[in-house]
Amino acid sequence: MKNGVVTHLASYVARKRGDVRDKESWALKDEQLALWEADRRVWSDEVPLNADLAASLPLIPVIDDRLVTATTDGHALYFDARFSATLDTASRRYLQAHLLWHCAFGYLLPDDPEHALWHLAWDHEINSLLLQQGYALPSSSVLFFAKVTRPANEVYDWLLTHPALEQELPTDRLWQECLTSPSSRHARRDADFRLGTVDRRLTESWRAHTRMLANDYRCTQHLPIPIAKRLRDL
């Protein structure tokens, strides 16, 4: 799962060397990148399964109005450095872990045009898992208490009759939502924000990778039994 890691990071370094026009932007991006990388080092001891998942996903800080918060295309994790700077440590670690598990579950490519519903269902299942890993979820996180621990496909069916979906707003963005260019000609666009190809081969590759890691951590304190059971069904 490490294909493309060197390419993404080399591109980031090369652009930084070649573009010195906006020193404040580069300083902010470097500052926030260091924090996200430090969070991964914490996981090496506290949540090693997440650290192993993260090893396949380079971190790319950007300043781009198409993104606003953070997203993943299964090849890298992209986050807007301006948004990241508003987060406290717990919220930042939660967001990175949330994006990791989008990849781990293969939750990158919606099964039908109702991608907004799938995003809510996916976020619910991922956040239920993060609770079991001990994360404190931000108050804005998507979580339906009537369906805690239920899989995304079941939650999706339930959401079809939900009376107030407009109140549910995911923090992260699906990669498809970042393809539309901002209408303003003054909008910020970052050359490092380059989404890759997302297809079934990629999502299946991630699921296979996650099953392998789950088997490695089976019967250890780092893989709670409910999570282990769910990953067997990937």
mmCIF file of C-alpha atoms in Angstrom:
data_model
loop_
_atom_site.group_PDB
_atom_site.id
_atom_site.type_symbol
_atom_site.label_atom_id
_atom_site.label_comp_id
_atom_site.label_asym_id
_atom_site.label_seq_id
_atom_site.Cartn_x
_atom_site.Cartn_y
_atom_site.Cartn_z
ATOM 1 C CA MET A 1 0.000 0.000 0.000
ATOM 2 C CA LYS A 2 2.996 2.362 -0.168
ATOM 3 C CA ASN A 3 2.943 3.107 -3.902
ATOM 4 C CA GLY A 4 2.952 6.835 -4.514
ATOM 5 C CA VAL A 5 4.150 7.859 -1.059
ATOM 6 C CA VAL A 6 7.578 9.003 -2.258
ATOM 7 C CA THR A 7 6.066 10.733 -5.292
ATOM 8 C CA HIS A 8 3.639 12.800 -3.212
ATOM 9 C CA LEU A 9 6.250 13.850 -0.664
ATOM 10 C CA ALA A 10 8.875 14.618 -3.302
ATOM 11 C CA SER A 11 6.357 16.816 -5.117
ATOM 12 C CA TYR A 12 5.619 18.749 -1.933
ATOM 13 C CA VAL A 13 9.307 19.343 -1.208
ATOM 14 C CA ALA A 14 10.039 20.328 -4.807
ATOM 15 C CA ARG A 15 7.230 22.876 -4.887
ATOM 16 C CA LYS A 16 8.353 24.365 -1.609
ATOM 17 C CA ARG A 17 11.846 24.892 -2.977
ATOM 18 C CA GLY A 18 10.580 26.365 -6.230
ATOM 19 C CA ASP A 19 7.939 28.740 -4.852
ATOM 20 C CA VAL A 20 9.121 31.271 -2.291
ATOM 21 C CA ARG A 21 6.532 33.936 -3.127
ATOM 22 C CA ASP A 22 4.274 33.146 -0.179
ATOM 23 C CA LYS A 23 6.474 32.414 2.806
ATOM 24 C CA GLU A 24 3.595 32.684 5.293
ATOM 25 C CA SER A 25 1.595 29.998 3.476
ATOM 26 C CA TRP A 26 4.539 27.623 3.355
ATOM 27 C CA ALA A 27 5.283 28.276 7.030
ATOM 28 C CA LEU A 28 1.686 27.482 7.978
ATOM 29 C CA LYS A 29 1.666 24.326 5.875
ATOM 30 C CA ASP A 30 4.951 23.127 7.380
ATOM 31 C CA GLU A 31 3.742 23.906 10.903
ATOM 32 C CA GLN A 32 0.537 21.937 10.485
ATOM 33 C CA LEU A 33 2.245 19.077 8.665
ATOM 34 C CA ALA A 34 4.603 18.687 11.624
ATOM 35 C CA LEU A 35 1.619 18.394 13.987
ATOM 36 C CA TRP A 36 -0.107 15.716 11.867
ATOM 37 C CA GLU A 37 3.155 13.776 11.613
ATOM 38 C CA ALA A 38 3.639 14.022 15.397
ATOM 39 C CA ASP A 39 0.139 12.608 15.902
ATOM 40 C CA ARG A 40 1.170 9.550 13.912
ATOM 41 C CA ARG A 41 4.189 9.016 16.125
ATOM 42 C CA VAL A 42 1.890 9.000 19.164
ATOM 43 C CA TRP A 43 -0.171 6.265 17.504
ATOM 44 C CA SER A 44 2.881 4.036 17.204
ATOM 45 C CA ASP A 45 2.573 3.365 20.939
ATOM 46 C CA GLU A 46 -1.097 4.071 21.648
ATOM 47 C CA VAL A 47 -2.965 2.887 18.527
ATOM 48 C CA PRO A 48 -0.464 0.949 16.388
ATOM 49 C CA LEU A 49 -3.157 -0.326 14.012
ATOM 50 C CA ASN A 50 -3.874 3.262 13.006
ATOM 51 C CA ALA A 51 -0.148 3.961 12.688
ATOM 52 C CA ASP A 52 0.158 1.025 10.292
ATOM 53 C CA LEU A 53 -2.779 2.256 8.227
ATOM 54 C CA ALA A 54 -1.270 5.742 8.123
ATOM 55 C CA ALA A 55 2.048 4.446 6.784
ATOM 56 C CA SER A 56 0.471 4.021 3.343
ATOM 57 C CA LEU A 57 -0.926 7.559 3.166
ATOM 58 C CA PRO A 58 1.341 10.594 2.771
ATOM 59 C CA LEU A 59 0.146 13.807 4.402
ATOM 60 C CA ILE A 60 -0.286 16.745 2.044
ATOM 61 C CA PRO A 61 -1.076 20.155 3.578
ATOM 62 C CA VAL A 62 -2.687 22.589 1.154
ATOM 63 C CA ILE A 63 -4.302 26.002 1.095
ATOM 64 C CA ASP A 64 -7.119 25.493 -1.344
ATOM 65 C CA ASP A 65 -10.701 26.762 -1.330
ATOM 66 C CA ARG A 66 -11.923 23.579 -3.035
ATOM 67 C CA LEU A 67 -11.095 21.585 0.076
ATOM 68 C CA VAL A 68 -11.944 23.796 3.095
ATOM 69 C CA THR A 69 -11.397 20.974 5.647
ATOM 70 C CA ALA A 70 -9.811 17.601 4.757
ATOM 71 C CA THR A 71 -10.261 14.678 2.386
ATOM 72 C CA THR A 72 -8.653 11.506 1.065
ATOM 73 C CA ASP A 73 -8.609 9.836 -2.323
ATOM 74 C CA GLY A 74 -7.080 6.645 -0.928
ATOM 75 C CA HIS A 75 -3.636 7.710 -2.161
ATOM 76 C CA ALA A 76 -2.939 10.561 0.281
ATOM 77 C CA LEU A 77 -4.541 12.596 3.056
ATOM 78 C CA TYR A 78 -5.111 16.223 2.118
ATOM 79 C CA PHE A 79 -5.938 18.881 4.692
ATOM 80 C CA ASP A 80 -6.314 22.636 4.446
ATOM 81 C CA ALA A 81 -3.649 24.137 6.693
ATOM 82 C CA ARG A 82 -5.866 27.103 7.590
ATOM 83 C CA PHE A 83 -8.587 24.793 8.864
ATOM 84 C CA SER A 84 -6.103 22.541 10.650
ATOM 85 C CA ALA A 85 -4.784 25.549 12.567
ATOM 86 C CA THR A 86 -8.222 25.996 14.174
ATOM 87 C CA LEU A 87 -8.262 22.464 15.617
ATOM 88 C CA ASP A 88 -7.130 21.383 19.055
ATOM 89 C CA THR A 89 -5.004 18.261 19.397
ATOM 90 C CA ALA A 90 -7.889 15.866 20.088
ATOM 91 C CA SER A 91 -9.946 17.130 17.152
ATOM 92 C CA ARG A 92 -6.980 16.980 14.789
ATOM 93 C CA ARG A 93 -6.123 13.407 15.772
ATOM 94 C CA TYR A 94 -9.747 12.389 15.447
ATOM 95 C CA LEU A 95 -9.968 13.870 11.943
ATOM 96 C CA GLN A 96 -6.850 12.087 10.723
ATOM 97 C CA ALA A 97 -8.009 8.784 12.194
ATOM 98 C CA HIS A 98 -11.425 9.303 10.597
ATOM 99 C CA LEU A 99 -9.852 9.771 7.163
ATOM 100 C CA LEU A 100 -7.643 6.708 7.670
ATOM 101 C CA TRP A 101 -10.679 4.549 8.294
ATOM 102 C CA HIS A 102 -12.426 5.848 5.203
ATOM 103 C CA CYS A 103 -9.550 4.178 3.366
ATOM 104 C CA ALA A 104 -9.422 1.109 5.602
ATOM 105 C CA PHE A 105 -13.090 0.308 4.968
ATOM 106 C CA GLY A 106 -12.802 1.187 1.290
ATOM 107 C CA TYR A 107 -15.348 3.960 1.870
ATOM 108 C CA LEU A 108 -14.179 6.154 -0.978
ATOM 109 C CA LEU A 109 -16.504 5.464 -3.892
ATOM 110 C CA PRO A 110 -20.266 5.796 -3.282
ATOM 111 C CA ASP A 111 -22.430 2.991 -4.629
ATOM 112 C CA ASP A 112 -24.957 5.360 -6.221
ATOM 113 C CA PRO A 113 -25.502 9.073 -6.914
ATOM 114 C CA GLU A 114 -26.753 9.618 -3.338
ATOM 115 C CA HIS A 115 -23.197 10.201 -2.175
ATOM 116 C CA ALA A 116 -24.309 12.575 0.599
ATOM 117 C CA LEU A 117 -26.313 9.786 2.257
ATOM 118 C CA TRP A 118 -23.462 7.333 1.879
ATOM 119 C CA HIS A 119 -21.084 9.859 3.403
ATOM 120 C CA LEU A 120 -23.288 10.159 6.490
ATOM 121 C CA ALA A 121 -23.631 6.371 6.776
ATOM 122 C CA TRP A 122 -19.899 5.853 6.367
ATOM 123 C CA ASP A 123 -19.060 8.592 8.864
ATOM 124 C CA HIS A 124 -21.426 7.052 11.410
ATOM 125 C CA GLU A 125 -19.800 3.628 11.186
ATOM 126 C CA ILE A 126 -16.279 5.055 11.265
ATOM 127 C CA ASN A 127 -17.071 7.236 14.276
ATOM 128 C CA SER A 128 -18.606 4.262 16.091
ATOM 129 C CA LEU A 129 -15.326 2.415 15.553
ATOM 130 C CA LEU A 130 -13.263 5.378 16.763
ATOM 131 C CA LEU A 131 -15.305 5.464 19.961
ATOM 132 C CA GLN A 132 -14.285 1.854 20.539
ATOM 133 C CA GLN A 133 -10.658 2.858 19.998
ATOM 134 C CA GLY A 134 -10.996 5.441 22.753
ATOM 135 C CA TYR A 135 -11.282 8.642 20.729
ATOM 136 C CA ALA A 136 -13.263 11.564 22.081
ATOM 137 C CA LEU A 137 -15.480 12.639 19.210
ATOM 138 C CA PRO A 138 -16.050 16.359 18.572
ATOM 139 C CA SER A 139 -19.630 17.455 19.227
ATOM 140 C CA SER A 140 -20.138 18.025 15.502
ATOM 141 C CA SER A 141 -19.285 14.414 14.582
ATOM 142 C CA VAL A 142 -21.862 12.358 12.725
ATOM 143 C CA LEU A 143 -23.182 9.655 15.042
ATOM 144 C CA PHE A 144 -26.708 8.252 15.239
ATOM 145 C CA PHE A 145 -27.181 6.769 18.701
ATOM 146 C CA ALA A 146 -30.074 4.593 17.529
ATOM 147 C CA LYS A 147 -27.624 2.833 15.196
ATOM 148 C CA VAL A 148 -24.373 2.745 17.154
ATOM 149 C CA THR A 149 -22.184 -0.192 16.013
ATOM 150 C CA ARG A 150 -24.417 -0.888 12.996
ATOM 151 C CA PRO A 151 -22.731 -1.177 9.559
ATOM 152 C CA ALA A 152 -22.948 1.586 6.986
ATOM 153 C CA ASN A 153 -25.267 -0.231 4.572
ATOM 154 C CA GLU A 154 -27.862 -0.660 7.324
ATOM 155 C CA VAL A 155 -27.494 2.959 8.398
ATOM 156 C CA TYR A 156 -27.896 4.103 4.783
ATOM 157 C CA ASP A 157 -31.275 2.344 4.514
ATOM 158 C CA TRP A 158 -32.352 3.919 7.793
ATOM 159 C CA LEU A 159 -31.298 7.379 6.617
ATOM 160 C CA LEU A 160 -33.626 7.177 3.621
ATOM 161 C CA THR A 161 -36.489 8.034 5.999
ATOM 162 C CA HIS A 162 -34.563 10.330 8.352
ATOM 163 C CA PRO A 163 -36.655 13.478 8.970
ATOM 164 C CA ALA A 164 -33.862 16.024 9.509
ATOM 165 C CA LEU A 165 -30.797 15.165 7.454
ATOM 166 C CA GLU A 166 -30.025 18.838 6.854
ATOM 167 C CA GLN A 167 -28.811 18.982 10.462
ATOM 168 C CA GLU A 168 -26.081 16.421 9.801
ATOM 169 C CA LEU A 169 -22.908 17.894 8.306
ATOM 170 C CA PRO A 170 -19.706 15.812 8.014
ATOM 171 C CA THR A 171 -16.477 17.602 8.870
ATOM 172 C CA ASP A 172 -14.447 15.887 6.184
ATOM 173 C CA ARG A 173 -15.226 16.051 2.477
ATOM 174 C CA LEU A 174 -15.513 13.225 -0.032
ATOM 175 C CA TRP A 175 -12.958 13.582 -2.796
ATOM 176 C CA GLN A 176 -15.752 14.028 -5.389
ATOM 177 C CA GLU A 177 -16.933 17.133 -3.551
ATOM 178 C CA CYS A 178 -13.545 18.764 -4.106
ATOM 179 C CA LEU A 179 -13.606 18.496 -7.894
ATOM 180 C CA THR A 180 -15.837 21.539 -8.370
ATOM 181 C CA SER A 181 -13.868 24.746 -8.727
ATOM 182 C CA PRO A 182 -14.873 27.729 -6.574
ATOM 183 C CA SER A 183 -16.857 30.320 -8.483
ATOM 184 C CA SER A 184 -14.739 33.288 -7.399
ATOM 185 C CA ARG A 185 -11.733 34.103 -9.558
ATOM 186 C CA HIS A 186 -9.937 35.096 -6.358
ATOM 187 C CA ALA A 187 -10.314 31.628 -4.819
ATOM 188 C CA ARG A 188 -7.137 29.958 -3.600
ATOM 189 C CA ARG A 189 -5.959 26.905 -5.514
ATOM 190 C CA ASP A 190 -2.956 24.874 -4.412
ATOM 191 C CA ALA A 191 -0.832 23.008 -6.951
ATOM 192 C CA ASP A 192 -0.203 20.286 -4.363
ATOM 193 C CA PHE A 193 -3.902 19.422 -4.228
ATOM 194 C CA ARG A 194 -3.899 16.734 -6.929
ATOM 195 C CA LEU A 195 -6.482 14.026 -6.428
ATOM 196 C CA GLY A 196 -5.666 10.611 -7.835
ATOM 197 C CA THR A 197 -7.813 7.993 -9.525
ATOM 198 C CA VAL A 198 -10.326 6.228 -7.281
ATOM 199 C CA ASP A 199 -11.770 2.937 -8.519
ATOM 200 C CA ARG A 200 -12.914 -0.471 -7.290
ATOM 201 C CA ARG A 201 -9.419 -1.895 -7.526
ATOM 202 C CA LEU A 202 -8.197 0.706 -5.047
ATOM 203 C CA THR A 203 -11.033 0.184 -2.561
ATOM 204 C CA GLU A 204 -10.630 -3.599 -2.677
ATOM 205 C CA SER A 205 -6.890 -3.227 -2.191
ATOM 206 C CA TRP A 206 -7.512 -1.188 0.934
ATOM 207 C CA ARG A 207 -9.969 -3.729 2.328
ATOM 208 C CA ALA A 208 -7.488 -6.533 1.756
ATOM 209 C CA HIS A 209 -4.752 -4.512 3.452
ATOM 210 C CA THR A 210 -7.007 -3.827 6.438
ATOM 211 C CA ARG A 211 -7.939 -7.505 6.800
ATOM 212 C CA MET A 212 -4.225 -8.384 6.812
ATOM 213 C CA LEU A 213 -3.480 -5.826 9.545
ATOM 214 C CA ALA A 214 -6.486 -6.973 11.568
ATOM 215 C CA ASN A 215 -5.140 -10.521 11.457
ATOM 216 C CA ASP A 216 -1.747 -9.262 12.667
ATOM 217 C CA TYR A 217 -3.378 -7.597 15.694
ATOM 218 C CA ARG A 218 -5.886 -10.357 16.393
ATOM 219 C CA CYS A 219 -6.063 -11.333 20.070
ATOM 220 C CA THR A 220 -4.095 -8.265 21.185
ATOM 221 C CA GLN A 221 -5.173 -5.302 23.304
ATOM 222 C CA HIS A 222 -4.877 -3.080 20.236
ATOM 223 C CA LEU A 223 -7.843 -4.638 18.424
ATOM 224 C CA PRO A 224 -11.080 -4.686 20.438
ATOM 225 C CA ILE A 225 -13.205 -7.765 19.749
ATOM 226 C CA PRO A 226 -16.146 -5.823 18.200
ATOM 227 C CA ILE A 227 -13.779 -4.159 15.720
ATOM 228 C CA ALA A 228 -12.096 -7.478 14.928
ATOM 229 C CA LYS A 229 -15.488 -9.021 14.155
ATOM 230 C CA ARG A 230 -16.428 -6.152 11.868
ATOM 231 C CA LEU A 231 -13.143 -6.304 9.956
ATOM 232 C CA ARG A 232 -13.583 -10.006 9.278
ATOM 233 C CA ASP A 233 -16.618 -9.069 7.207
ATOM 234 C CA LEU A 234 -14.802 -6.577 4.968
#
